Amino acid sequence: MNPECNVTDQQRFHSRADMDRAGNRCNNPYIRKREQKLAANILSKLPPAGKTVLEIGCGEGTNLLYLNALNDSLSYTGIDFSKEKIDAFQGFPENIRGIVADAMKLPFADEEFDFVFLRDVLHHIDWARPQVMNEAWRVLKRGKTLLVFEANPFSPLNVIFWNLYPVERGMKNSSRKEMFELLYKYGPCSIEYLEPGYLVRAVSFIFWKSGSENIFARYLLLPVSNIIEKLMCLMPKSFWPCRLYTIKKD
């Protein structure tokens, strides 16, 4: 593994809270529909009687807000190295807490959580994938579930993405083969393919700002993007941009 974007580059890029992006993810109606569907998928994998959820690399906490909107009876914890991102948790419901922590040295006891997940984290920490996964596994209770969302480096959209943004180039080390080599040592691992494309997300993110939207985007770009995404469903799923890996701790 030879990451092109090192730890200093990643920390510099991700240390600042991106409230525009977080607000867009929560309030943009086009993105919100997809995030709600994703949150429902996550919660469907919560083991029976599970009450405690941990997200590693939680950013500004938008994933946890979506989960809580569907099930506010759970206790949600998010950790991130960025204090500025965790500060964004102010005003969140009491059952959602954010902690500034190192994912390689989680400040939790062994087998503390019923459910642990990482979303789009591993390709940003190429130098520490094994250590972070070991910690995620350590704090997960036996009989419970670990989810890892990771980008597909062979998706046409992701190829464009990591060529434009150096901090995303760790995706190149997230092939199905490499991910299975990393994850299978913990146990049998299933794979699920999510969303055939990100065009609607990308277009709506660019043109939807602070409660207003571009008419051109609404009546032309977004409908066209929707059609293209439906056509992308015909592609082999091996080219879809996001994969979800699920492992149960026996």
Short mmCIF file of C-alpha atoms in Angstrom, two decimals:
data_model
loop_
_atom_site.label_atom_id
_atom_site.label_comp_id
_atom_site.label_asym_id
_atom_site.label_seq_id
_atom_site.Cartn_x
_atom_site.Cartn_y
_atom_site.Cartn_z
CA MET A 1 0.00 0.00 0.00
CA ASN A 2 1.47 3.33 -1.05
CA PRO A 3 -0.89 6.19 -0.14
CA GLU A 4 -0.45 9.35 -2.19
CA CYS A 5 -2.03 11.53 0.49
CA ASN A 6 -0.32 11.10 3.86
CA VAL A 7 -1.51 11.55 7.42
CA THR A 8 -0.59 15.24 7.53
CA ASP A 9 -2.49 15.99 4.32
CA GLN A 10 -5.57 14.15 5.54
CA GLN A 11 -5.53 15.77 8.98
CA ARG A 12 -5.11 19.21 7.48
CA PHE A 13 -8.01 18.68 5.09
CA HIS A 14 -10.41 17.07 7.57
CA SER A 15 -9.63 19.02 10.73
CA ARG A 16 -12.07 21.83 9.90
CA ALA A 17 -15.80 21.42 10.28
CA ASP A 18 -17.62 21.72 6.96
CA MET A 19 -20.97 23.08 8.08
CA ASP A 20 -22.08 23.90 4.54
CA ARG A 21 -21.69 20.25 3.58
CA ALA A 22 -23.30 19.04 6.81
CA GLY A 23 -26.23 21.42 6.41
CA ASN A 24 -26.68 20.40 2.81
CA ARG A 25 -26.69 16.72 3.73
CA CYS A 26 -29.37 17.31 6.38
CA ASN A 27 -31.59 19.85 4.61
CA ASN A 28 -31.22 19.22 0.89
CA PRO A 29 -34.44 17.35 -0.03
CA TYR A 30 -32.76 15.35 -2.80
CA ILE A 31 -29.91 14.17 -0.58
CA ARG A 32 -32.16 13.74 2.45
CA LYS A 33 -34.26 11.11 0.68
CA ARG A 34 -31.15 9.03 -0.01
CA GLU A 35 -29.75 9.51 3.50
CA GLN A 36 -33.02 8.40 5.07
CA LYS A 37 -32.95 5.24 2.98
CA LEU A 38 -29.34 4.60 3.97
CA ALA A 39 -30.12 5.16 7.67
CA ALA A 40 -32.98 2.67 7.47
CA ASN A 41 -30.60 0.15 5.90
CA ILE A 42 -28.11 0.65 8.74
CA LEU A 43 -30.73 0.23 11.47
CA SER A 44 -32.11 -2.88 9.78
CA LYS A 45 -28.80 -4.55 10.62
CA LEU A 46 -28.92 -3.61 14.31
CA PRO A 47 -28.93 -6.84 16.35
CA PRO A 48 -32.01 -7.59 18.48
CA ALA A 49 -31.91 -5.81 21.84
CA GLY A 50 -29.05 -3.64 20.61
CA LYS A 51 -29.00 -0.27 22.37
CA THR A 52 -25.55 1.28 21.91
CA VAL A 53 -24.23 2.48 18.54
CA LEU A 54 -20.74 3.78 17.76
CA GLU A 55 -19.69 5.61 14.61
CA ILE A 56 -15.94 5.88 14.01
CA GLY A 57 -15.05 8.96 11.99
CA CYS A 58 -18.40 10.67 12.55
CA GLY A 59 -17.51 14.12 11.22
CA GLU A 60 -20.20 16.66 12.08
CA GLY A 61 -22.61 13.92 13.16
CA THR A 62 -25.09 13.91 10.28
CA ASN A 63 -25.20 10.11 10.04
CA LEU A 64 -26.16 9.88 13.71
CA LEU A 65 -28.87 12.51 13.30
CA TYR A 66 -30.47 10.49 10.52
CA LEU A 67 -30.32 7.31 12.60
CA ASN A 68 -31.81 9.07 15.60
CA ALA A 69 -34.66 10.45 13.50
CA LEU A 70 -35.67 6.85 12.80
CA ASN A 71 -34.97 5.42 16.26
CA ASP A 72 -34.44 7.79 19.18
CA SER A 73 -34.49 5.02 21.79
CA LEU A 74 -30.84 4.14 21.13
CA SER A 75 -27.67 5.62 22.59
CA TYR A 76 -25.44 7.02 19.83
CA THR A 77 -21.75 7.83 20.16
CA GLY A 78 -19.56 9.36 17.47
CA ILE A 79 -15.79 9.82 17.58
CA ASP A 80 -13.63 12.00 15.39
CA PHE A 81 -10.11 13.40 15.67
CA SER A 82 -11.37 16.90 14.82
CA LYS A 83 -12.51 18.97 17.81
CA GLU A 84 -14.12 21.44 15.44
CA LYS A 85 -16.30 18.72 13.96
CA ILE A 86 -17.28 17.38 17.37
CA ASP A 87 -18.16 20.92 18.49
CA ALA A 88 -20.87 20.77 15.82
CA PHE A 89 -22.71 18.29 18.11
CA GLN A 90 -23.84 21.18 20.33
CA GLY A 91 -27.61 21.22 20.42
CA PHE A 92 -27.95 17.56 19.44
CA PRO A 93 -30.43 15.34 21.35
CA GLU A 94 -29.11 14.06 24.68
CA ASN A 95 -28.80 10.49 23.42
CA ILE A 96 -26.20 11.55 20.82
CA ARG A 97 -22.73 12.32 22.10
CA GLY A 98 -19.58 13.30 20.24
CA ILE A 99 -16.09 12.57 21.55
CA VAL A 100 -12.73 13.80 20.28
CA ALA A 101 -10.67 10.62 20.06
CA ASP A 102 -8.03 8.71 18.11
CA ALA A 103 -9.59 5.85 16.14
CA MET A 104 -6.40 3.84 16.71
CA LYS A 105 -6.81 4.16 20.51
CA LEU A 106 -10.51 4.27 21.28
CA PRO A 107 -11.33 5.47 24.83
CA PHE A 108 -13.80 2.65 25.46
CA ALA A 109 -13.80 -0.68 27.27
CA ASP A 110 -13.66 -3.99 25.44
CA GLU A 111 -17.05 -5.09 24.08
CA GLU A 112 -18.82 -1.85 25.02
CA PHE A 113 -21.03 -1.38 21.94
CA ASP A 114 -23.83 -3.37 20.30
CA PHE A 115 -23.20 -1.89 16.88
CA VAL A 116 -20.18 -0.20 15.27
CA PHE A 117 -19.93 1.37 11.83
CA LEU A 118 -17.49 3.34 9.68
CA ARG A 119 -18.67 5.29 6.67
CA ASP A 120 -16.14 6.38 4.05
CA VAL A 121 -13.32 6.38 6.59
CA LEU A 122 -10.78 3.73 5.61
CA HIS A 123 -9.64 5.33 2.36
CA HIS A 124 -8.70 8.43 4.36
CA ILE A 125 -6.47 6.46 6.75
CA ASP A 126 -4.49 4.11 4.52
CA TRP A 127 -1.59 4.08 6.97
CA ALA A 128 -3.81 2.87 9.84
CA ARG A 129 -6.49 0.58 8.42
CA PRO A 130 -5.49 -2.52 10.46
CA GLN A 131 -5.15 -0.58 13.71
CA VAL A 132 -8.51 1.15 13.31
CA MET A 133 -10.27 -2.09 12.42
CA ASN A 134 -8.70 -3.84 15.42
CA GLU A 135 -10.05 -1.12 17.69
CA ALA A 136 -13.51 -1.25 16.12
CA TRP A 137 -13.54 -5.00 16.67
CA ARG A 138 -12.28 -4.70 20.24
CA VAL A 139 -15.10 -2.42 21.41
CA LEU A 140 -17.82 -4.46 19.67
CA LYS A 141 -19.74 -6.95 21.81
CA ARG A 142 -19.82 -10.62 20.88
CA GLY A 143 -22.80 -11.57 18.76
CA LYS A 144 -23.08 -8.02 17.45
CA THR A 145 -22.47 -6.38 14.08
CA LEU A 146 -19.80 -4.23 12.44
CA LEU A 147 -20.52 -2.28 9.23
CA VAL A 148 -17.90 -0.78 6.93
CA PHE A 149 -18.96 1.53 4.10
CA GLU A 150 -16.19 1.97 1.56
CA ALA A 151 -15.91 3.44 -1.92
CA ASN A 152 -15.50 1.27 -5.00
CA PRO A 153 -12.30 2.43 -6.75
CA PHE A 154 -13.49 1.07 -10.10
CA SER A 155 -16.70 3.08 -10.25
CA PRO A 156 -16.40 5.61 -13.12
CA LEU A 157 -17.62 8.42 -10.85
CA ASN A 158 -15.14 7.54 -8.12
CA VAL A 159 -12.27 7.44 -10.61
CA ILE A 160 -13.12 11.03 -11.55
CA PHE A 161 -13.49 11.94 -7.88
CA TRP A 162 -10.12 10.65 -6.67
CA ASN A 163 -8.37 12.16 -9.64
CA LEU A 164 -9.80 15.58 -8.76
CA TYR A 165 -9.22 15.33 -4.99
CA PRO A 166 -5.92 13.88 -3.70
CA VAL A 167 -7.40 13.21 -0.23
CA GLU A 168 -9.71 10.64 -1.85
CA ARG A 169 -6.97 8.63 -3.55
CA GLY A 170 -6.92 6.03 -0.82
CA MET A 171 -9.95 4.64 -2.66
CA LYS A 172 -7.48 2.98 -5.00
CA ASN A 173 -6.60 0.63 -2.14
CA SER A 174 -10.24 -0.32 -1.47
CA SER A 175 -10.81 -2.95 -4.12
CA ARG A 176 -13.07 -5.83 -3.15
CA LYS A 177 -10.01 -8.10 -2.90
CA GLU A 178 -8.14 -5.70 -0.61
CA MET A 179 -11.18 -5.11 1.57
CA PHE A 180 -11.83 -8.83 2.00
CA GLU A 181 -8.17 -9.39 2.86
CA LEU A 182 -8.52 -6.74 5.58
CA LEU A 183 -11.89 -7.83 6.95
CA TYR A 184 -12.01 -11.61 6.62
CA LYS A 185 -9.57 -12.14 9.47
CA TYR A 186 -12.38 -11.03 11.79
CA GLY A 187 -14.91 -13.45 10.34
CA PRO A 188 -17.16 -14.14 7.34
CA CYS A 189 -17.96 -10.90 5.55
CA SER A 190 -20.93 -10.12 3.33
CA ILE A 191 -21.00 -7.36 0.71
CA GLU A 192 -23.86 -5.16 -0.45
CA TYR A 193 -23.79 -2.68 -3.32
CA LEU A 194 -25.37 0.72 -2.65
CA GLU A 195 -26.68 3.31 -5.11
CA PRO A 196 -25.79 2.93 -8.81
CA GLY A 197 -24.53 6.51 -8.99
CA TYR A 198 -23.99 9.79 -7.17
CA LEU A 199 -25.10 12.18 -9.91
CA VAL A 200 -28.25 13.35 -8.15
CA ARG A 201 -26.30 13.86 -4.93
CA ALA A 202 -23.58 15.80 -6.73
CA VAL A 203 -25.86 18.00 -8.83
CA SER A 204 -28.21 18.80 -5.96
CA PHE A 205 -25.28 19.53 -3.64
CA ILE A 206 -23.85 22.05 -6.09
CA PHE A 207 -27.10 23.80 -6.98
CA TRP A 208 -29.10 23.60 -3.74
CA LYS A 209 -27.94 26.27 -1.28
CA SER A 210 -29.46 27.33 2.03
CA GLY A 211 -33.04 26.44 1.27
CA SER A 212 -33.06 27.69 -2.30
CA GLU A 213 -32.49 25.78 -5.49
CA ASN A 214 -31.50 26.54 -9.03
CA ILE A 215 -34.51 26.30 -11.38
CA PHE A 216 -32.31 25.06 -14.22
CA ALA A 217 -31.03 22.28 -11.97
CA ARG A 218 -34.50 21.37 -10.69
CA TYR A 219 -36.21 21.08 -14.06
CA LEU A 220 -33.37 19.89 -16.26
CA LEU A 221 -30.17 18.74 -14.55
CA LEU A 222 -31.80 16.73 -11.76
CA PRO A 223 -34.35 14.93 -13.99
CA VAL A 224 -31.58 14.08 -16.45
CA SER A 225 -29.37 12.90 -13.58
CA ASN A 226 -32.21 10.70 -12.30
CA ILE A 227 -32.59 9.11 -15.73
CA ILE A 228 -28.85 8.50 -15.98
CA GLU A 229 -28.81 6.90 -12.51
CA LYS A 230 -31.67 4.60 -13.48
CA LEU A 231 -29.71 3.57 -16.55
CA MET A 232 -26.70 2.98 -14.30
CA CYS A 233 -28.76 0.31 -12.54
CA LEU A 234 -28.20 -1.76 -15.66
CA MET A 235 -24.44 -1.73 -15.07
CA PRO A 236 -22.87 -4.67 -13.24
CA LYS A 237 -23.00 -3.89 -9.53
CA SER A 238 -19.23 -4.25 -9.44
CA PHE A 239 -19.18 -0.72 -10.92
CA TRP A 240 -21.56 0.85 -8.39
CA PRO A 241 -19.74 3.52 -6.32
CA CYS A 242 -20.34 2.36 -2.75
CA ARG A 243 -20.08 -0.99 -1.01
CA LEU A 244 -21.25 -2.04 2.42
CA TYR A 245 -19.36 -4.81 4.22
CA THR A 246 -21.04 -6.53 7.16
CA ILE A 247 -19.32 -8.71 9.75
CA LYS A 248 -20.83 -10.38 12.81
CA LYS A 249 -18.64 -10.94 15.85
CA ASP A 250 -19.17 -14.51 17.07
#
